Short mmCIF file of C-alpha atoms in Angstrom, two decimals:
data_model
loop_
_atom_site.label_atom_id
_atom_site.label_comp_id
_atom_site.label_asym_id
_atom_site.label_seq_id
_atom_site.Cartn_x
_atom_site.Cartn_y
_atom_site.Cartn_z
CA MET A 29 165.52 77.75 81.56
CA THR A 30 163.40 79.02 84.41
CA ASP A 31 162.32 76.89 87.31
CA ALA A 32 158.69 77.08 86.18
CA ALA A 33 159.62 75.92 82.70
CA SER A 34 161.75 73.08 83.98
CA THR A 35 159.04 71.74 86.28
CA SER A 36 156.45 71.77 83.48
CA ARG A 37 158.58 69.48 81.28
CA ARG A 38 158.71 65.73 81.68
CA LYS A 39 162.04 64.65 83.17
CA PHE A 40 163.94 61.58 82.07
CA LEU A 41 166.15 60.62 85.02
CA VAL A 42 169.49 58.91 84.34
CA VAL A 43 171.95 57.73 86.98
CA ALA A 44 175.36 59.13 86.04
CA ASP A 45 178.12 56.67 86.81
CA ASP A 46 181.26 55.25 85.24
CA SER A 47 179.66 52.06 83.94
CA PRO A 48 180.00 51.28 80.22
CA GLU A 49 176.22 51.04 79.88
CA PHE A 50 175.67 54.58 81.18
CA THR A 51 176.41 55.95 77.71
CA ALA A 52 173.52 54.00 76.16
CA ALA A 53 171.11 55.09 78.92
CA LEU A 54 172.08 58.74 78.50
CA LYS A 55 171.85 58.70 74.71
CA TYR A 56 168.47 57.00 74.83
CA ALA A 57 167.15 59.45 77.45
CA CYS A 58 168.38 62.40 75.39
CA ARG A 59 166.75 61.16 72.22
CA ARG A 60 163.45 60.41 74.01
CA ALA A 61 163.51 63.80 75.73
CA ARG A 62 164.08 65.54 72.41
CA SER A 63 161.32 63.63 70.62
CA THR A 64 158.75 64.11 73.40
CA GLY A 65 159.52 67.68 74.52
CA GLY A 66 161.05 66.59 77.81
CA HIS A 67 164.44 67.11 79.34
CA VAL A 68 167.14 65.09 81.04
CA ALA A 69 168.01 65.04 84.73
CA LEU A 70 171.32 63.46 85.75
CA LEU A 71 171.69 61.92 89.20
CA LYS A 72 175.17 61.45 90.63
CA VAL A 73 175.26 59.52 93.91
CA ILE A 74 178.09 60.04 96.37
CA SER A 75 178.66 57.41 99.03
CA PRO A 76 179.26 58.79 102.53
CA ALA A 77 182.86 59.10 103.68
CA GLU A 78 183.96 56.50 106.22
CA PHE A 79 186.15 58.72 108.42
CA GLU A 80 183.98 59.18 111.51
CA HIS A 81 186.90 59.96 113.83
CA TRP A 82 188.45 62.67 111.73
CA SER A 83 185.69 65.06 110.75
CA GLY A 84 188.13 67.38 108.96
CA VAL A 85 189.32 64.53 106.75
CA ARG A 86 185.74 63.40 106.12
CA GLU A 87 184.68 66.93 105.17
CA GLU A 88 187.63 67.29 102.79
CA ILE A 89 186.85 63.94 101.13
CA GLU A 90 183.18 64.91 100.75
CA ARG A 91 184.18 68.29 99.27
CA GLN A 92 186.49 66.58 96.76
CA GLU A 93 183.84 64.00 95.82
CA ARG A 94 181.27 66.75 95.27
CA GLU A 95 183.75 68.67 93.13
CA GLU A 96 184.41 65.53 91.06
CA ALA A 97 180.67 64.95 90.69
CA GLU A 98 180.16 68.52 89.48
CA VAL A 99 183.02 68.17 86.96
CA LEU A 100 181.53 64.91 85.65
CA LEU A 101 178.06 66.39 85.29
CA GLN A 102 179.41 69.53 83.60
CA SER A 103 181.31 67.36 81.13
CA LEU A 104 178.07 65.53 80.29
CA ALA A 105 176.09 68.76 79.89
CA ALA A 106 177.53 69.52 76.44
CA GLN A 107 176.41 66.11 75.16
CA VAL A 108 172.91 66.58 76.59
CA VAL A 109 172.59 70.08 75.11
CA ALA A 110 173.82 68.84 71.72
CA GLU A 111 171.26 66.00 71.78
CA THR A 112 168.25 67.81 73.25
CA GLY A 113 168.84 71.54 72.86
CA LEU A 114 168.34 71.96 76.62
CA PRO A 115 170.75 71.89 79.55
CA PRO A 116 170.31 68.93 81.89
CA GLU A 117 169.27 69.23 85.49
CA PHE A 118 172.02 68.15 87.88
CA ILE A 119 171.18 66.23 91.04
CA ILE A 120 173.99 65.31 93.42
CA LYS A 121 172.88 63.14 96.31
CA HIS A 122 174.79 61.70 99.27
CA ALA A 123 173.38 58.26 100.04
CA ASP A 124 174.39 54.77 101.14
CA SER A 125 173.21 53.31 97.84
CA VAL A 126 171.97 54.37 94.42
CA ARG A 127 168.58 52.85 95.22
CA THR A 128 168.26 54.92 98.39
CA ALA A 129 169.17 58.06 96.45
CA LEU A 130 166.71 57.21 93.67
CA LYS A 131 163.87 56.76 96.14
CA ALA A 132 164.55 60.13 97.75
CA VAL A 133 164.97 62.02 94.48
CA VAL A 134 161.90 60.55 92.79
CA ALA A 135 159.72 61.03 95.88
CA ALA A 136 160.76 64.69 96.05
CA ASP A 137 160.22 65.55 92.37
CA PRO A 138 156.90 64.71 90.69
CA ALA A 139 158.20 66.06 87.35
CA ILE A 140 160.42 62.97 87.05
CA LYS A 141 158.31 60.79 84.82
CA ILE A 142 160.67 58.09 83.57
CA LEU A 143 163.80 56.44 84.95
CA VAL A 144 166.14 55.32 82.16
CA LEU A 145 168.57 52.49 82.93
CA ALA A 146 170.72 50.30 80.72
CA THR A 147 171.61 46.65 81.14
CA SER A 148 175.15 45.61 81.86
CA THR A 149 177.47 45.18 78.91
CA ALA A 150 179.60 42.66 80.81
CA GLY A 151 177.28 39.77 79.92
CA ARG A 152 176.72 38.72 83.53
CA GLY A 153 173.08 39.60 84.00
CA PRO A 154 171.30 42.93 83.74
CA GLY A 155 173.46 44.84 86.23
CA PRO A 156 172.99 45.41 89.96
CA LEU A 157 170.53 48.32 89.82
CA VAL A 158 168.34 46.79 87.11
CA ALA A 159 168.37 43.45 88.97
CA ALA A 160 167.44 45.09 92.28
CA ILE A 161 164.53 46.96 90.71
CA ALA A 162 163.36 43.84 88.88
CA LYS A 163 163.51 41.82 92.11
CA ASP A 164 162.14 44.30 94.64
CA GLY A 165 160.07 46.59 92.47
CA VAL A 166 160.43 50.30 92.08
CA GLY A 167 158.84 51.54 95.32
CA PHE A 168 159.43 55.28 95.01
CA GLY A 169 157.40 56.62 97.90
CA GLY A 170 154.11 55.28 96.60
CA ARG A 171 154.62 56.75 93.12
CA LYS A 172 154.28 54.60 90.06
CA LEU A 173 157.23 55.44 87.88
CA PRO A 174 157.92 53.80 84.55
CA VAL A 175 161.42 52.39 84.19
CA THR A 176 162.85 52.11 80.70
CA VAL A 177 165.63 49.54 80.49
CA VAL A 178 167.68 49.66 77.31
CA PRO A 179 170.40 47.23 76.23
CA GLY A 180 173.71 48.69 77.34
CA ASP A 181 175.43 47.86 74.08
CA LEU A 182 173.05 49.67 71.71
CA THR A 183 174.73 51.65 68.94
CA ASP A 184 173.78 55.24 68.18
CA GLU A 185 171.90 54.07 65.10
CA GLU A 186 169.92 51.52 67.11
CA ILE A 187 169.06 54.16 69.72
CA ASP A 188 167.90 56.53 66.97
CA ALA A 189 165.64 53.81 65.58
CA LEU A 190 164.12 53.10 69.01
CA ALA A 191 163.79 56.59 70.43
#
């Protein structure tokens, strides 16, 4: 897909992490993207390395974390292509928090039209990111961005029915 084509499509942004609810958010975003002619963008946030005194060690840790992020996103690409017919956009961002990364990414890309999150499956509230957005608002550089929050324990059949 060319850059012009990718910027003309509506992007559904999903934060790629290792939480159990991520699967539901990704499946929902894929199904919505397919049904509305959009595509999926996956954001992987890497926390900064803490080794200020040993820059060589810090650089090696950051290189390894980036490599791991790329491997994760590549492994998810097949699922996204199978669901939507289009490859996902990969966004890897170094930031102190997911919220900080989200603000920067959304402010920089007006094609991102919807943020898709899923609630926690652990049963202890909606999850930290959903709770933070509910409490403090979205606040993405003055942009109004819809946030779709899906239950993290939705089955594939339930997602199909909703999307």
